[in-house]
mmCIF file of C-alpha atoms in Angstrom:
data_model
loop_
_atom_site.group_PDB
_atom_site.id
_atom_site.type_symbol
_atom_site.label_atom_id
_atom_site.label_comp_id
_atom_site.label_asym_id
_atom_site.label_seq_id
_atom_site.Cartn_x
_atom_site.Cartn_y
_atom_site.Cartn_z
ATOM 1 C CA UNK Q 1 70.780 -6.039 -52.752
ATOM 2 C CA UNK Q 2 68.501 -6.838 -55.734
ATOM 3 C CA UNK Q 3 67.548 -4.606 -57.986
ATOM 4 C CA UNK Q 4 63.740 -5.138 -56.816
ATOM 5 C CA UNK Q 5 65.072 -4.284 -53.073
ATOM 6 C CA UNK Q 6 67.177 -1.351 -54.544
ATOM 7 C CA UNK Q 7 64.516 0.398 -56.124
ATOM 8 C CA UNK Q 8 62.539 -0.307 -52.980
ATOM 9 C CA UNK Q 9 64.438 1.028 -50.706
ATOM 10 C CA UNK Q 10 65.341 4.093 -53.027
ATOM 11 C CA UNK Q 11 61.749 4.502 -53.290
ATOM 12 C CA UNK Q 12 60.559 4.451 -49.883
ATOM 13 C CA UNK Q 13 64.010 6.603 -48.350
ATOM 14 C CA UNK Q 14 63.394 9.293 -51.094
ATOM 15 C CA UNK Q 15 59.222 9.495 -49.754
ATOM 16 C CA UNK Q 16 60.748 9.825 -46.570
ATOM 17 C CA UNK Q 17 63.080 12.248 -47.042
ATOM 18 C CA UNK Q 18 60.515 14.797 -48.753
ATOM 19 C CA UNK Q 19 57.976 13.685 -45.887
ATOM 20 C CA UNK Q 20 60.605 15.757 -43.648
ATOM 21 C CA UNK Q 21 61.237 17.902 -46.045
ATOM 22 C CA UNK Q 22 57.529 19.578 -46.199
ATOM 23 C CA UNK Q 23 56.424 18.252 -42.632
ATOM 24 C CA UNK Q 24 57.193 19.516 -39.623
ATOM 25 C CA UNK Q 25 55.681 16.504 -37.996
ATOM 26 C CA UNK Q 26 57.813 14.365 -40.108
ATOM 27 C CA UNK Q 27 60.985 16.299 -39.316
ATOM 28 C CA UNK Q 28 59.968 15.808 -35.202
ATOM 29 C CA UNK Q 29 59.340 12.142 -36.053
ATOM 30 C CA UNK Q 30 63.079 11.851 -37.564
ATOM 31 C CA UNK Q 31 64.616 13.378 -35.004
ATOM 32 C CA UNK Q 32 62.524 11.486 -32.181
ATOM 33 C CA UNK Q 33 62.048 7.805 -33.784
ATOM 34 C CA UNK Q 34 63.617 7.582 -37.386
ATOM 35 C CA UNK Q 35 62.860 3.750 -37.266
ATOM 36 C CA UNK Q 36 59.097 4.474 -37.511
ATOM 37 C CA UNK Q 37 59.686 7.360 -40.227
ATOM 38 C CA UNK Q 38 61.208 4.673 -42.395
ATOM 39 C CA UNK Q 39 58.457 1.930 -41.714
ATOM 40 C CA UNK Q 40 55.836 5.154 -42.238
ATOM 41 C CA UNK Q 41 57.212 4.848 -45.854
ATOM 42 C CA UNK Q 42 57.644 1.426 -46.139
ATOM 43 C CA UNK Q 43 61.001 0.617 -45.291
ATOM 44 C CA UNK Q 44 61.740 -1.845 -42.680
ATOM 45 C CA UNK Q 45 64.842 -1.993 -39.811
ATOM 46 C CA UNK Q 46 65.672 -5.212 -38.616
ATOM 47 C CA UNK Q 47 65.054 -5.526 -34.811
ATOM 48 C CA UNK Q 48 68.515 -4.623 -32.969
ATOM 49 C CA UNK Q 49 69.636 -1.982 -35.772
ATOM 50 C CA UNK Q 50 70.195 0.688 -34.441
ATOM 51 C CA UNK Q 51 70.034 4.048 -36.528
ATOM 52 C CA UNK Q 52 71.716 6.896 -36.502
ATOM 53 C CA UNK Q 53 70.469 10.023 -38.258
ATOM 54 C CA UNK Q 54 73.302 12.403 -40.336
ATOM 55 C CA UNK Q 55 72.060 15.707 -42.316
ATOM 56 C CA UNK Q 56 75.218 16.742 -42.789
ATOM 57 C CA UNK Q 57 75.481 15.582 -46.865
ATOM 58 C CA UNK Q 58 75.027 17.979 -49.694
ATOM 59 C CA UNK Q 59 74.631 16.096 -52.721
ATOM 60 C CA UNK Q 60 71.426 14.438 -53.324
ATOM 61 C CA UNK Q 61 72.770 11.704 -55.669
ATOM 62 C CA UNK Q 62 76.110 10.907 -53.411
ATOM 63 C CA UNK Q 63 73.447 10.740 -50.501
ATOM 64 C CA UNK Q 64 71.704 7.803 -52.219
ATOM 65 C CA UNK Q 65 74.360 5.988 -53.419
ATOM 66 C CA UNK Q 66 75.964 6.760 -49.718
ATOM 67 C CA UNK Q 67 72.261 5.738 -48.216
ATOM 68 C CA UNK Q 68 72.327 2.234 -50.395
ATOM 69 C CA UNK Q 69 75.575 1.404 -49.157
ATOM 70 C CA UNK Q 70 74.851 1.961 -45.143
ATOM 71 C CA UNK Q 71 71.374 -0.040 -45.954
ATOM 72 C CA UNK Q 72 73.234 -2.606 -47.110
ATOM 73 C CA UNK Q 73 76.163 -3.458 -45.080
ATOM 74 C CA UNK Q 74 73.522 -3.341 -41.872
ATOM 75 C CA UNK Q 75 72.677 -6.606 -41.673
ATOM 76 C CA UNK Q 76 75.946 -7.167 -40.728
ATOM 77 C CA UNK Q 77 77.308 -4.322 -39.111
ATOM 78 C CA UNK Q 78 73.913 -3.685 -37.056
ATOM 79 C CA UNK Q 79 73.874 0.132 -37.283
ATOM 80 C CA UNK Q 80 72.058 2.136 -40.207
ATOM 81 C CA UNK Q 81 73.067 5.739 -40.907
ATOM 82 C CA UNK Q 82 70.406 7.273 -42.331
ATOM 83 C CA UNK Q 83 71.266 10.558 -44.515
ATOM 84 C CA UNK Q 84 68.886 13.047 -44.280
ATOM 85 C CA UNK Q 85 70.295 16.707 -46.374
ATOM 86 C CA UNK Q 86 68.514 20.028 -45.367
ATOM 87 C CA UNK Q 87 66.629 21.153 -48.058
ATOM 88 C CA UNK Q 88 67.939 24.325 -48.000
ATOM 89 C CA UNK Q 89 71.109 23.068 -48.984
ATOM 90 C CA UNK Q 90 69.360 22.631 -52.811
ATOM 91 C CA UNK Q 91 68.634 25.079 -55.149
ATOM 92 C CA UNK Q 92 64.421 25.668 -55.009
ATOM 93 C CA UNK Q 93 63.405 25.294 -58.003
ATOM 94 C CA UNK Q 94 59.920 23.697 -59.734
ATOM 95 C CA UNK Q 95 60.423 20.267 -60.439
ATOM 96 C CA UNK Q 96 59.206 19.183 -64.116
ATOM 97 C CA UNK Q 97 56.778 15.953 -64.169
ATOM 98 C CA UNK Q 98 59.134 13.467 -65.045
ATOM 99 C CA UNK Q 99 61.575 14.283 -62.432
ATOM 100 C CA UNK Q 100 58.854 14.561 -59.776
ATOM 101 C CA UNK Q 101 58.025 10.778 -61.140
ATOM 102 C CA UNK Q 102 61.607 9.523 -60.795
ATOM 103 C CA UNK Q 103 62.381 10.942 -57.418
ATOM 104 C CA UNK Q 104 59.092 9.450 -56.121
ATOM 105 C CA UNK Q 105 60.038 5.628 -57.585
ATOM 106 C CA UNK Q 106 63.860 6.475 -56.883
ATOM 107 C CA UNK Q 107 64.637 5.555 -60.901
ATOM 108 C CA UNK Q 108 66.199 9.334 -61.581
ATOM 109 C CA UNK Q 109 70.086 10.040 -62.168
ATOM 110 C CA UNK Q 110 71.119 7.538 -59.050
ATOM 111 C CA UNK Q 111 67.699 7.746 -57.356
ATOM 112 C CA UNK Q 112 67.169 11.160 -58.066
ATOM 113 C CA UNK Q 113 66.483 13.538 -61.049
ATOM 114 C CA UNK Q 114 69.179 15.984 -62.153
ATOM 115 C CA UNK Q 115 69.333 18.915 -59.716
ATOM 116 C CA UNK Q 116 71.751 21.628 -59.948
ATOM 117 C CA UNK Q 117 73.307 22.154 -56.887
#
């Protein structure tokens, strides 16, 4: 994947992920239909993938490199797993500006800005 497609994807898998994360709506939507969560924020399944949700992960930067990876090899293997932590598993904490920014554009430490976990 490009770099351009990378950041993309990042991009529009991290907005997703916090859309579930403060909506309950969005959570239902995961669980019911996670292919129109993802196209809700921009990301796009080819026809015939199929996708299977897993919020079983606890690191948010393993998660995305993890998440790149299954994005990836689905054009060929035809099924996306799509990781999607609890956020209680994190530490609640503020997030400062700049690590806000970088989670939103998926350009933080591996997609995500440095959380302690």
């Amino acid at each position: 994947m490009y770099s351009v497609e990378r950041t993309a994807f990042a991009s529009g898998y991290s907005a997703a992920v916090a859309a579930v994360w403060s909506d309950p709506g969005q959570e239902r939507l995961l669980e019911q239909d996670p292919r129109t969560l993802l196209a809700e924020h921009g990301v796009r399944v080819p026809a015939g993938t199929a996708v299977i949700v897993d919020r079983d992960r606890f690191s948010a930067s393993e998660v995305l490199e993890e998440q790149i990876r299954s994005w990836e090899e689905s054009a060929v293997s035809g099924l996306l797993t799509l990781f999607v932590p609890h956020p209680d598993r994190f530490e609640e904490r503020e997030l400062r500006e700049e690590e806000l920014d970088a989670l939103v554009a998926g350009t933080g430490s591996q997609g995500f800005p440095e959380i302690p976990f």
